[in-house]
JSON list of C-alpha atoms in Angstrom, two decimals:
[
{"chain": "E", "resi": 1, "resn": "GLU", "atom": "CA", "xyz": [-175.18, -42.57, 217.54]},
{"chain": "E", "resi": 2, "resn": "THR", "atom": "CA", "xyz": [-178.40, -41.47, 215.93]},
{"chain": "E", "resi": 3, "resn": "GLY", "atom": "CA", "xyz": [-180.43, -41.17, 219.16]},
{"chain": "E", "resi": 4, "resn": "VAL", "atom": "CA", "xyz": [-182.59, -44.14, 218.48]},
{"chain": "E", "resi": 5, "resn": "THR", "atom": "CA", "xyz": [-181.86, -47.39, 220.32]},
{"chain": "E", "resi": 6, "resn": "GLN", "atom": "CA", "xyz": [-183.26, -50.86, 219.72]},
{"chain": "E", "resi": 7, "resn": "THR", "atom": "CA", "xyz": [-183.09, -54.02, 221.83]},
{"chain": "E", "resi": 8, "resn": "PRO", "atom": "CA", "xyz": [-182.37, -56.77, 221.41]},
{"chain": "E", "resi": 9, "resn": "ARG", "atom": "CA", "xyz": [-179.88, -56.49, 218.56]},
{"chain": "E", "resi": 10, "resn": "HIS", "atom": "CA", "xyz": [-180.32, -60.18, 217.66]},
{"chain": "E", "resi": 11, "resn": "LEU", "atom": "CA", "xyz": [-183.15, -62.53, 218.39]},
{"chain": "E", "resi": 12, "resn": "VAL", "atom": "CA", "xyz": [-183.75, -66.15, 217.58]},
{"chain": "E", "resi": 13, "resn": "MET", "atom": "CA", "xyz": [-187.09, -67.58, 218.29]},
{"chain": "E", "resi": 14, "resn": "GLY", "atom": "CA", "xyz": [-189.31, -70.62, 217.61]},
{"chain": "E", "resi": 15, "resn": "MET", "atom": "CA", "xyz": [-192.64, -70.38, 215.91]},
{"chain": "E", "resi": 16, "resn": "THR", "atom": "CA", "xyz": [-194.50, -70.89, 219.18]},
{"chain": "E", "resi": 17, "resn": "ASN", "atom": "CA", "xyz": [-192.64, -68.27, 221.20]},
{"chain": "E", "resi": 18, "resn": "LYS", "atom": "CA", "xyz": [-193.72, -64.79, 222.18]},
{"chain": "E", "resi": 19, "resn": "LYS", "atom": "CA", "xyz": [-191.19, -62.07, 222.21]},
{"chain": "E", "resi": 20, "resn": "SER", "atom": "CA", "xyz": [-191.08, -58.25, 222.11]},
{"chain": "E", "resi": 21, "resn": "LEU", "atom": "CA", "xyz": [-188.88, -55.84, 220.34]},
{"chain": "E", "resi": 22, "resn": "LYS", "atom": "CA", "xyz": [-188.15, -52.43, 221.93]},
{"chain": "E", "resi": 23, "resn": "CYS", "atom": "CA", "xyz": [-187.25, -49.07, 220.57]},
{"chain": "E", "resi": 24, "resn": "GLU", "atom": "CA", "xyz": [-186.49, -45.88, 222.31]},
{"chain": "E", "resi": 25, "resn": "GLN", "atom": "CA", "xyz": [-185.81, -42.46, 220.89]},
{"chain": "E", "resi": 26, "resn": "HIS", "atom": "CA", "xyz": [-184.04, -39.59, 222.71]},
{"chain": "E", "resi": 27, "resn": "LEU", "atom": "CA", "xyz": [-184.70, -36.91, 220.14]},
{"chain": "E", "resi": 28, "resn": "GLY", "atom": "CA", "xyz": [-187.98, -35.45, 221.30]},
{"chain": "E", "resi": 29, "resn": "HIS", "atom": "CA", "xyz": [-189.79, -36.71, 218.18]},
{"chain": "E", "resi": 30, "resn": "ASN", "atom": "CA", "xyz": [-193.54, -37.15, 217.89]},
{"chain": "E", "resi": 31, "resn": "ALA", "atom": "CA", "xyz": [-193.59, -39.89, 215.17]},
{"chain": "E", "resi": 32, "resn": "MET", "atom": "CA", "xyz": [-192.21, -43.38, 215.35]},
{"chain": "E", "resi": 33, "resn": "TYR", "atom": "CA", "xyz": [-192.15, -46.15, 212.68]},
{"chain": "E", "resi": 34, "resn": "TRP", "atom": "CA", "xyz": [-191.46, -49.87, 212.35]},
{"chain": "E", "resi": 35, "resn": "TYR", "atom": "CA", "xyz": [-189.97, -51.16, 209.22]},
{"chain": "E", "resi": 36, "resn": "LYS", "atom": "CA", "xyz": [-189.13, -54.63, 207.95]},
{"chain": "E", "resi": 37, "resn": "GLN", "atom": "CA", "xyz": [-186.05, -55.19, 205.87]},
{"chain": "E", "resi": 38, "resn": "SER", "atom": "CA", "xyz": [-185.69, -58.49, 204.01]},
{"chain": "E", "resi": 39, "resn": "ALA", "atom": "CA", "xyz": [-182.67, -59.48, 201.95]},
{"chain": "E", "resi": 40, "resn": "LYS", "atom": "CA", "xyz": [-182.69, -57.75, 198.53]},
{"chain": "E", "resi": 41, "resn": "LYS", "atom": "CA", "xyz": [-186.09, -56.11, 199.14]},
{"chain": "E", "resi": 42, "resn": "PRO", "atom": "CA", "xyz": [-186.98, -52.53, 199.86]},
{"chain": "E", "resi": 43, "resn": "LEU", "atom": "CA", "xyz": [-187.58, -51.38, 203.30]},
{"chain": "E", "resi": 44, "resn": "GLU", "atom": "CA", "xyz": [-191.31, -52.08, 204.05]},
{"chain": "E", "resi": 45, "resn": "LEU", "atom": "CA", "xyz": [-193.19, -49.78, 206.30]},
{"chain": "E", "resi": 46, "resn": "MET", "atom": "CA", "xyz": [-195.20, -51.77, 208.91]},
{"chain": "E", "resi": 47, "resn": "PHE", "atom": "CA", "xyz": [-196.66, -49.27, 211.40]},
{"chain": "E", "resi": 48, "resn": "VAL", "atom": "CA", "xyz": [-196.50, -45.61, 212.12]},
{"chain": "E", "resi": 49, "resn": "TYR", "atom": "CA", "xyz": [-197.47, -43.89, 215.40]},
{"chain": "E", "resi": 50, "resn": "SER", "atom": "CA", "xyz": [-198.00, -40.15, 215.51]},
{"chain": "E", "resi": 51, "resn": "LEU", "atom": "CA", "xyz": [-198.41, -38.61, 219.02]},
{"chain": "E", "resi": 52, "resn": "GLU", "atom": "CA", "xyz": [-198.80, -42.09, 220.44]},
{"chain": "E", "resi": 53, "resn": "GLU", "atom": "CA", "xyz": [-201.65, -42.81, 218.00]},
{"chain": "E", "resi": 54, "resn": "ARG", "atom": "CA", "xyz": [-201.31, -45.54, 215.40]},
{"chain": "E", "resi": 55, "resn": "VAL", "atom": "CA", "xyz": [-201.94, -43.82, 212.02]},
{"chain": "E", "resi": 56, "resn": "GLU", "atom": "CA", "xyz": [-200.72, -46.49, 209.57]},
{"chain": "E", "resi": 57, "resn": "ASN", "atom": "CA", "xyz": [-200.97, -50.23, 209.54]},
{"chain": "E", "resi": 58, "resn": "ASN", "atom": "CA", "xyz": [-199.66, -51.54, 206.17]},
{"chain": "E", "resi": 59, "resn": "SER", "atom": "CA", "xyz": [-201.71, -54.84, 206.01]},
{"chain": "E", "resi": 60, "resn": "VAL", "atom": "CA", "xyz": [-199.39, -56.34, 208.62]},
{"chain": "E", "resi": 61, "resn": "PRO", "atom": "CA", "xyz": [-200.46, -59.80, 209.90]},
{"chain": "E", "resi": 62, "resn": "SER", "atom": "CA", "xyz": [-201.90, -59.88, 213.40]},
{"chain": "E", "resi": 63, "resn": "ARG", "atom": "CA", "xyz": [-199.02, -61.91, 214.62]},
{"chain": "E", "resi": 64, "resn": "PHE", "atom": "CA", "xyz": [-197.15, -58.54, 214.83]},
{"chain": "E", "resi": 65, "resn": "SER", "atom": "CA", "xyz": [-198.68, -56.24, 217.47]},
{"chain": "E", "resi": 66, "resn": "PRO", "atom": "CA", "xyz": [-197.29, -52.77, 217.97]},
{"chain": "E", "resi": 67, "resn": "GLU", "atom": "CA", "xyz": [-197.54, -50.73, 221.20]},
{"chain": "E", "resi": 68, "resn": "CYS", "atom": "CA", "xyz": [-196.59, -47.12, 221.81]},
{"chain": "E", "resi": 69, "resn": "PRO", "atom": "CA", "xyz": [-196.97, -46.26, 225.57]},
{"chain": "E", "resi": 70, "resn": "ASN", "atom": "CA", "xyz": [-195.54, -42.75, 225.08]},
{"chain": "E", "resi": 71, "resn": "SER", "atom": "CA", "xyz": [-193.81, -40.73, 222.37]},
{"chain": "E", "resi": 72, "resn": "SER", "atom": "CA", "xyz": [-190.28, -42.02, 223.28]},
{"chain": "E", "resi": 73, "resn": "HIS", "atom": "CA", "xyz": [-190.98, -45.71, 223.33]},
{"chain": "E", "resi": 74, "resn": "LEU", "atom": "CA", "xyz": [-192.28, -48.20, 220.73]},
{"chain": "E", "resi": 75, "resn": "PHE", "atom": "CA", "xyz": [-192.64, -51.92, 221.03]},
{"chain": "E", "resi": 76, "resn": "LEU", "atom": "CA", "xyz": [-193.37, -54.75, 218.53]},
{"chain": "E", "resi": 77, "resn": "HIS", "atom": "CA", "xyz": [-194.95, -57.78, 220.14]},
{"chain": "E", "resi": 78, "resn": "LEU", "atom": "CA", "xyz": [-194.28, -60.97, 218.17]},
{"chain": "E", "resi": 79, "resn": "HIS", "atom": "CA", "xyz": [-196.23, -64.27, 218.53]},
{"chain": "E", "resi": 80, "resn": "THR", "atom": "CA", "xyz": [-196.54, -67.41, 216.35]},
{"chain": "E", "resi": 81, "resn": "LEU", "atom": "CA", "xyz": [-194.21, -66.02, 213.77]},
{"chain": "E", "resi": 82, "resn": "GLN", "atom": "CA", "xyz": [-193.29, -67.87, 210.52]},
{"chain": "E", "resi": 83, "resn": "PRO", "atom": "CA", "xyz": [-189.85, -68.54, 209.16]},
{"chain": "E", "resi": 84, "resn": "GLU", "atom": "CA", "xyz": [-190.52, -65.96, 206.37]},
{"chain": "E", "resi": 85, "resn": "ASP", "atom": "CA", "xyz": [-190.84, -63.32, 209.09]},
{"chain": "E", "resi": 86, "resn": "SER", "atom": "CA", "xyz": [-186.99, -63.59, 209.63]},
{"chain": "E", "resi": 87, "resn": "ALA", "atom": "CA", "xyz": [-185.60, -60.18, 208.69]},
{"chain": "E", "resi": 88, "resn": "LEU", "atom": "CA", "xyz": [-184.10, -56.98, 210.07]},
{"chain": "E", "resi": 89, "resn": "TYR", "atom": "CA", "xyz": [-186.65, -54.95, 212.05]},
{"chain": "E", "resi": 90, "resn": "LEU", "atom": "CA", "xyz": [-185.86, -51.27, 212.07]},
{"chain": "E", "resi": 91, "resn": "CYS", "atom": "CA", "xyz": [-187.38, -48.53, 214.19]},
{"chain": "E", "resi": 92, "resn": "ALA", "atom": "CA", "xyz": [-187.27, -44.88, 213.16]},
{"chain": "E", "resi": 93, "resn": "SER", "atom": "CA", "xyz": [-188.47, -41.57, 214.47]},
{"chain": "E", "resi": 94, "resn": "SER", "atom": "CA", "xyz": [-189.15, -38.17, 213.06]},
{"chain": "E", "resi": 95, "resn": "GLN", "atom": "CA", "xyz": [-190.40, -34.82, 214.32]},
{"chain": "E", "resi": 96, "resn": "GLY", "atom": "CA", "xyz": [-193.91, -35.52, 213.06]},
{"chain": "E", "resi": 97, "resn": "ARG", "atom": "CA", "xyz": [-194.53, -32.32, 211.08]},
{"chain": "E", "resi": 98, "resn": "GLY", "atom": "CA", "xyz": [-194.53, -33.75, 207.55]},
{"chain": "E", "resi": 99, "resn": "GLN", "atom": "CA", "xyz": [-191.78, -34.46, 205.08]},
{"chain": "E", "resi": 100, "resn": "GLU", "atom": "CA", "xyz": [-188.93, -34.45, 207.47]},
{"chain": "E", "resi": 101, "resn": "THR", "atom": "CA", "xyz": [-185.89, -36.68, 207.91]},
{"chain": "E", "resi": 102, "resn": "GLN", "atom": "CA", "xyz": [-186.41, -40.03, 209.74]},
{"chain": "E", "resi": 103, "resn": "TYR", "atom": "CA", "xyz": [-183.64, -41.25, 212.09]},
{"chain": "E", "resi": 104, "resn": "PHE", "atom": "CA", "xyz": [-183.23, -45.01, 212.34]},
{"chain": "E", "resi": 105, "resn": "GLY", "atom": "CA", "xyz": [-182.17, -47.25, 215.02]},
{"chain": "E", "resi": 106, "resn": "PRO", "atom": "CA", "xyz": [-179.63, -50.19, 214.48]},
{"chain": "E", "resi": 107, "resn": "GLY", "atom": "CA", "xyz": [-182.23, -52.79, 214.07]},
{"chain": "E", "resi": 108, "resn": "THR", "atom": "CA", "xyz": [-183.11, -56.18, 215.44]},
{"chain": "E", "resi": 109, "resn": "ARG", "atom": "CA", "xyz": [-181.90, -59.06, 213.48]},
{"chain": "E", "resi": 110, "resn": "LEU", "atom": "CA", "xyz": [-184.72, -61.70, 213.85]},
{"chain": "E", "resi": 111, "resn": "LEU", "atom": "CA", "xyz": [-184.40, -65.39, 212.99]},
{"chain": "E", "resi": 112, "resn": "VAL", "atom": "CA", "xyz": [-187.51, -67.51, 213.22]},
{"chain": "E", "resi": 113, "resn": "LEU", "atom": "CA", "xyz": [-186.89, -71.25, 213.40]},
{"chain": "C", "resi": 1, "resn": "GLY", "atom": "CA", "xyz": [-199.05, -45.42, 192.92]},
{"chain": "C", "resi": 2, "resn": "GLN", "atom": "CA", "xyz": [-195.42, -45.02, 193.56]},
{"chain": "C", "resi": 3, "resn": "ASN", "atom": "CA", "xyz": [-192.46, -46.85, 192.14]},
{"chain": "C", "resi": 4, "resn": "ILE", "atom": "CA", "xyz": [-188.75, -46.38, 192.70]},
{"chain": "C", "resi": 5, "resn": "ASP", "atom": "CA", "xyz": [-186.00, -47.99, 190.61]},
{"chain": "C", "resi": 6, "resn": "GLN", "atom": "CA", "xyz": [-182.27, -48.02, 191.29]},
{"chain": "C", "resi": 7, "resn": "PRO", "atom": "CA", "xyz": [-179.41, -50.41, 190.15]},
{"chain": "C", "resi": 8, "resn": "THR", "atom": "CA", "xyz": [-178.91, -53.37, 192.44]},
{"chain": "C", "resi": 9, "resn": "GLU", "atom": "CA", "xyz": [-175.19, -53.36, 192.63]},
{"chain": "C", "resi": 10, "resn": "MET", "atom": "CA", "xyz": [-172.22, -51.25, 191.51]},
{"chain": "C", "resi": 11, "resn": "THR", "atom": "CA", "xyz": [-168.48, -51.49, 191.92]},
{"chain": "C", "resi": 12, "resn": "ALA", "atom": "CA", "xyz": [-165.85, -48.75, 191.81]},
{"chain": "C", "resi": 13, "resn": "THR", "atom": "CA", "xyz": [-162.20, -48.16, 192.61]},
{"chain": "C", "resi": 14, "resn": "GLU", "atom": "CA", "xyz": [-160.86, -46.25, 195.69]},
{"chain": "C", "resi": 15, "resn": "GLY", "atom": "CA", "xyz": [-160.33, -42.62, 194.77]},
{"chain": "C", "resi": 16, "resn": "ALA", "atom": "CA", "xyz": [-162.73, -42.66, 191.83]},
{"chain": "C", "resi": 17, "resn": "ILE", "atom": "CA", "xyz": [-166.12, -41.06, 191.32]},
{"chain": "C", "resi": 18, "resn": "VAL", "atom": "CA", "xyz": [-169.36, -42.96, 191.22]},
{"chain": "C", "resi": 19, "resn": "GLN", "atom": "CA", "xyz": [-172.89, -41.87, 190.30]},
{"chain": "C", "resi": 20, "resn": "ILE", "atom": "CA", "xyz": [-175.88, -43.92, 191.69]},
{"chain": "C", "resi": 21, "resn": "ASN", "atom": "CA", "xyz": [-179.13, -43.28, 189.77]},
{"chain": "C", "resi": 22, "resn": "CYS", "atom": "CA", "xyz": [-182.69, -43.36, 190.96]},
{"chain": "C", "resi": 23, "resn": "THR", "atom": "CA", "xyz": [-185.80, -42.98, 188.95]},
{"chain": "C", "resi": 24, "resn": "TYR", "atom": "CA", "xyz": [-189.25, -42.57, 190.52]},
{"chain": "C", "resi": 25, "resn": "GLN", "atom": "CA", "xyz": [-192.84, -42.38, 189.66]},
{"chain": "C", "resi": 26, "resn": "THR", "atom": "CA", "xyz": [-195.18, -40.77, 192.22]},
{"chain": "C", "resi": 27, "resn": "SER", "atom": "CA", "xyz": [-198.77, -39.30, 192.20]},
{"chain": "C", "resi": 28, "resn": "GLY", "atom": "CA", "xyz": [-197.42, -36.28, 193.96]},
{"chain": "C", "resi": 29, "resn": "PHE", "atom": "CA", "xyz": [-193.89, -35.12, 194.88]},
{"chain": "C", "resi": 30, "resn": "ASN", "atom": "CA", "xyz": [-192.55, -33.87, 198.19]},
{"chain": "C", "resi": 31, "resn": "GLY", "atom": "CA", "xyz": [-188.91, -34.40, 197.73]},
{"chain": "C", "resi": 32, "resn": "LEU", "atom": "CA", "xyz": [-186.44, -37.27, 197.60]},
{"chain": "C", "resi": 33, "resn": "PHE", "atom": "CA", "xyz": [-184.16, -38.72, 200.27]},
{"chain": "C", "resi": 34, "resn": "TRP", "atom": "CA", "xyz": [-180.91, -40.52, 200.07]},
{"chain": "C", "resi": 35, "resn": "TYR", "atom": "CA", "xyz": [-179.78, -42.79, 202.89]},
{"chain": "C", "resi": 36, "resn": "GLN", "atom": "CA", "xyz": [-176.59, -44.79, 203.42]},
{"chain": "C", "resi": 37, "resn": "GLN", "atom": "CA", "xyz": [-176.69, -48.25, 205.10]},
{"chain": "C", "resi": 38, "resn": "HIS", "atom": "CA", "xyz": [-173.72, -50.23, 206.06]},
{"chain": "C", "resi": 39, "resn": "ALA", "atom": "CA", "xyz": [-174.25, -53.93, 206.39]},
{"chain": "C", "resi": 40, "resn": "GLY", "atom": "CA", "xyz": [-176.08, -54.72, 209.70]},
{"chain": "C", "resi": 41, "resn": "GLU", "atom": "CA", "xyz": [-176.35, -51.06, 210.60]},
{"chain": "C", "resi": 42, "resn": "ALA", "atom": "CA", "xyz": [-178.97, -48.37, 210.68]},
{"chain": "C", "resi": 43, "resn": "PRO", "atom": "CA", "xyz": [-179.61, -46.35, 207.44]},
{"chain": "C", "resi": 44, "resn": "THR", "atom": "CA", "xyz": [-178.21, -42.90, 208.02]},
{"chain": "C", "resi": 45, "resn": "PHE", "atom": "CA", "xyz": [-179.45, -39.71, 206.30]},
{"chain": "C", "resi": 46, "resn": "LEU", "atom": "CA", "xyz": [-177.40, -38.29, 203.48]},
{"chain": "C", "resi": 47, "resn": "SER", "atom": "CA", "xyz": [-179.47, -35.77, 201.58]},
{"chain": "C", "resi": 48, "resn": "TYR", "atom": "CA", "xyz": [-182.93, -34.39, 200.87]},
{"chain": "C", "resi": 49, "resn": "ASN", "atom": "CA", "xyz": [-183.71, -32.67, 197.57]},
{"chain": "C", "resi": 50, "resn": "VAL", "atom": "CA", "xyz": [-186.94, -30.93, 196.89]},
{"chain": "C", "resi": 51, "resn": "LEU", "atom": "CA", "xyz": [-185.89, -28.45, 194.26]},
{"chain": "C", "resi": 52, "resn": "ASP", "atom": "CA", "xyz": [-184.17, -29.25, 190.88]},
{"chain": "C", "resi": 53, "resn": "GLY", "atom": "CA", "xyz": [-180.42, -29.02, 190.74]},
{"chain": "C", "resi": 54, "resn": "LEU", "atom": "CA", "xyz": [-177.32, -30.24, 192.46]},
{"chain": "C", "resi": 55, "resn": "GLU", "atom": "CA", "xyz": [-176.70, -30.03, 196.18]},
{"chain": "C", "resi": 56, "resn": "GLU", "atom": "CA", "xyz": [-173.18, -30.56, 197.36]},
{"chain": "C", "resi": 57, "resn": "LYS", "atom": "CA", "xyz": [-172.18, -31.77, 200.81]},
{"chain": "C", "resi": 58, "resn": "GLY", "atom": "CA", "xyz": [-168.55, -32.58, 201.07]},
{"chain": "C", "resi": 59, "resn": "ARG", "atom": "CA", "xyz": [-167.65, -35.64, 198.97]},
{"chain": "C", "resi": 60, "resn": "PHE", "atom": "CA", "xyz": [-171.30, -36.40, 198.42]},
{"chain": "C", "resi": 61, "resn": "SER", "atom": "CA", "xyz": [-173.68, -34.52, 196.06]},
{"chain": "C", "resi": 62, "resn": "SER", "atom": "CA", "xyz": [-177.26, -35.22, 195.18]},
{"chain": "C", "resi": 63, "resn": "PHE", "atom": "CA", "xyz": [-179.01, -34.13, 191.98]},
{"chain": "C", "resi": 64, "resn": "LEU", "atom": "CA", "xyz": [-182.77, -33.90, 191.28]},
{"chain": "C", "resi": 65, "resn": "SER", "atom": "CA", "xyz": [-184.77, -33.36, 188.10]},
{"chain": "C", "resi": 66, "resn": "ARG", "atom": "CA", "xyz": [-188.46, -33.31, 188.92]},
{"chain": "C", "resi": 67, "resn": "SER", "atom": "CA", "xyz": [-189.59, -33.21, 185.30]},
{"chain": "C", "resi": 68, "resn": "LYS", "atom": "CA", "xyz": [-187.64, -36.36, 184.54]},
{"chain": "C", "resi": 69, "resn": "GLY", "atom": "CA", "xyz": [-188.43, -38.14, 187.79]},
{"chain": "C", "resi": 70, "resn": "TYR", "atom": "CA", "xyz": [-184.77, -38.70, 188.31]},
{"chain": "C", "resi": 71, "resn": "SER", "atom": "CA", "xyz": [-182.12, -38.23, 190.94]},
{"chain": "C", "resi": 72, "resn": "TYR", "atom": "CA", "xyz": [-178.60, -39.29, 191.42]},
{"chain": "C", "resi": 73, "resn": "LEU", "atom": "CA", "xyz": [-176.13, -39.46, 194.26]},
{"chain": "C", "resi": 74, "resn": "LEU", "atom": "CA", "xyz": [-172.52, -38.60, 193.33]},
{"chain": "C", "resi": 75, "resn": "LEU", "atom": "CA", "xyz": [-169.64, -39.87, 195.52]},
{"chain": "C", "resi": 76, "resn": "LYS", "atom": "CA", "xyz": [-166.22, -38.44, 194.92]},
{"chain": "C", "resi": 77, "resn": "GLU", "atom": "CA", "xyz": [-162.84, -39.46, 196.04]},
{"chain": "C", "resi": 78, "resn": "LEU", "atom": "CA", "xyz": [-164.20, -42.84, 197.00]},
{"chain": "C", "resi": 79, "resn": "GLN", "atom": "CA", "xyz": [-162.95, -44.52, 200.14]},
{"chain": "C", "resi": 80, "resn": "MET", "atom": "CA", "xyz": [-163.22, -48.08, 201.28]},
{"chain": "C", "resi": 81, "resn": "LYS", "atom": "CA", "xyz": [-165.62, -47.03, 204.02]},
{"chain": "C", "resi": 82, "resn": "ASP", "atom": "CA", "xyz": [-168.09, -45.88, 201.33]},
{"chain": "C", "resi": 83, "resn": "SER", "atom": "CA", "xyz": [-168.88, -49.59, 200.59]},
{"chain": "C", "resi": 84, "resn": "ALA", "atom": "CA", "xyz": [-172.47, -49.67, 201.69]},
{"chain": "C", "resi": 85, "resn": "SER", "atom": "CA", "xyz": [-176.02, -49.76, 200.34]},
{"chain": "C", "resi": 86, "resn": "TYR", "atom": "CA", "xyz": [-177.45, -46.50, 199.14]},
{"chain": "C", "resi": 87, "resn": "LEU", "atom": "CA", "xyz": [-181.27, -46.10, 199.46]},
{"chain": "C", "resi": 88, "resn": "CYS", "atom": "CA", "xyz": [-183.45, -43.77, 197.53]},
{"chain": "C", "resi": 89, "resn": "ALA", "atom": "CA", "xyz": [-186.72, -42.81, 199.06]},
{"chain": "C", "resi": 90, "resn": "VAL", "atom": "CA", "xyz": [-189.72, -40.52, 198.35]},
{"chain": "C", "resi": 91, "resn": "PRO", "atom": "CA", "xyz": [-192.40, -39.44, 200.77]},
{"chain": "C", "resi": 92, "resn": "ASN", "atom": "CA", "xyz": [-196.06, -40.42, 200.21]},
{"chain": "C", "resi": 93, "resn": "PRO", "atom": "CA", "xyz": [-197.49, -36.86, 199.67]},
{"chain": "C", "resi": 94, "resn": "PHE", "atom": "CA", "xyz": [-200.80, -37.72, 201.34]},
{"chain": "C", "resi": 95, "resn": "SER", "atom": "CA", "xyz": [-199.44, -38.98, 204.71]},
{"chain": "C", "resi": 96, "resn": "GLY", "atom": "CA", "xyz": [-200.14, -35.88, 206.82]},
{"chain": "C", "resi": 97, "resn": "GLY", "atom": "CA", "xyz": [-198.29, -35.10, 209.91]},
{"chain": "C", "resi": 98, "resn": "TYR", "atom": "CA", "xyz": [-195.71, -37.75, 209.51]},
{"chain": "C", "resi": 99, "resn": "ASN", "atom": "CA", "xyz": [-193.43, -39.01, 206.88]},
{"chain": "C", "resi": 100, "resn": "LYS", "atom": "CA", "xyz": [-194.42, -42.22, 205.05]},
{"chain": "C", "resi": 101, "resn": "LEU", "atom": "CA", "xyz": [-191.36, -43.01, 203.12]},
{"chain": "C", "resi": 102, "resn": "ILE", "atom": "CA", "xyz": [-191.39, -45.28, 200.09]},
{"chain": "C", "resi": 103, "resn": "PHE", "atom": "CA", "xyz": [-187.98, -46.81, 199.61]},
{"chain": "C", "resi": 104, "resn": "GLY", "atom": "CA", "xyz": [-186.17, -48.32, 196.61]},
{"chain": "C", "resi": 105, "resn": "ALA", "atom": "CA", "xyz": [-184.42, -51.70, 196.99]},
{"chain": "C", "resi": 106, "resn": "GLY", "atom": "CA", "xyz": [-181.11, -49.93, 197.48]},
{"chain": "C", "resi": 107, "resn": "THR", "atom": "CA", "xyz": [-177.86, -49.98, 195.51]},
{"chain": "C", "resi": 108, "resn": "ARG", "atom": "CA", "xyz": [-175.08, -52.07, 197.02]},
{"chain": "C", "resi": 109, "resn": "LEU", "atom": "CA", "xyz": [-171.72, -50.24, 196.31]},
{"chain": "C", "resi": 110, "resn": "ALA", "atom": "CA", "xyz": [-168.45, -52.15, 196.63]},
{"chain": "C", "resi": 111, "resn": "VAL", "atom": "CA", "xyz": [-165.32, -50.02, 196.62]},
{"chain": "C", "resi": 112, "resn": "HIS", "atom": "CA", "xyz": [-162.13, -51.86, 195.70]},
{"chain": "C", "resi": 113, "resn": "PRO", "atom": "CA", "xyz": [-158.52, -50.84, 196.24]}
]
C-alpha cells in the first residue's frame, strides 16, 4: 500500500466513448503526476500538477484532459481515443519540494478498441 | 537533453547476485532513482543516490559514479519474488518545485530456481 489509489484498475473503451480515470493520494503531497507506460517503452510523463496548478504538459494530445480539483485528487478525462492509446496509465505524487521520491498508484490498464 | 540506457532483460539464478547497470547523460544532475515494478503493479521506490559511492539497504545496494554517468543496482541472495522490472530514473534539474523524472525503459529480471 503506497497511499496512492487509482480507479478503475482496468478499462475497455471504444474510440467514441468518454471515460475518466481517477487518482487519489492520502500522503499529504502537493504534486501529482500522470504517466503513460506502453509495452517495452520508458514511462512517459504526461502531466504534472503542483499545488493544483498544471505545470507540465508534455505535448499530450487534447483527447487527454487532466483535472486537479484539489491536492488529493487527480483525474484524466478521455475522449475519442485511438487504439495506440492502449497502455497502463500511472498516477504518482510527491511532496512538491524538488527532487524527492514519487509514490505511484497501481495504474489503470486501458484498452481502446 | 537527457538519455538513459539500461539492458532490456537479464536472467539469474535463485540465491545468486545480479548487477543491473544504468548509464545516463544529462545536462545537469540531481541524483538517480531506482524503482522496482512487478508486472501489472505500481513502481515502488528502491533507492536514491546523489553522491558517489555505494549505498546498501538490506539485500539491495545502489552505486553511483557521477564522473562516469553510471549507476548500478546490486541484488544479493536473489529470491523468486525479485523477478520484476527495475527502472532507472533521473530528475530533470530544471523542473523547480516538483520532480520531473526521466525514466529508462527498464530491465526485466527473471529469477530461475
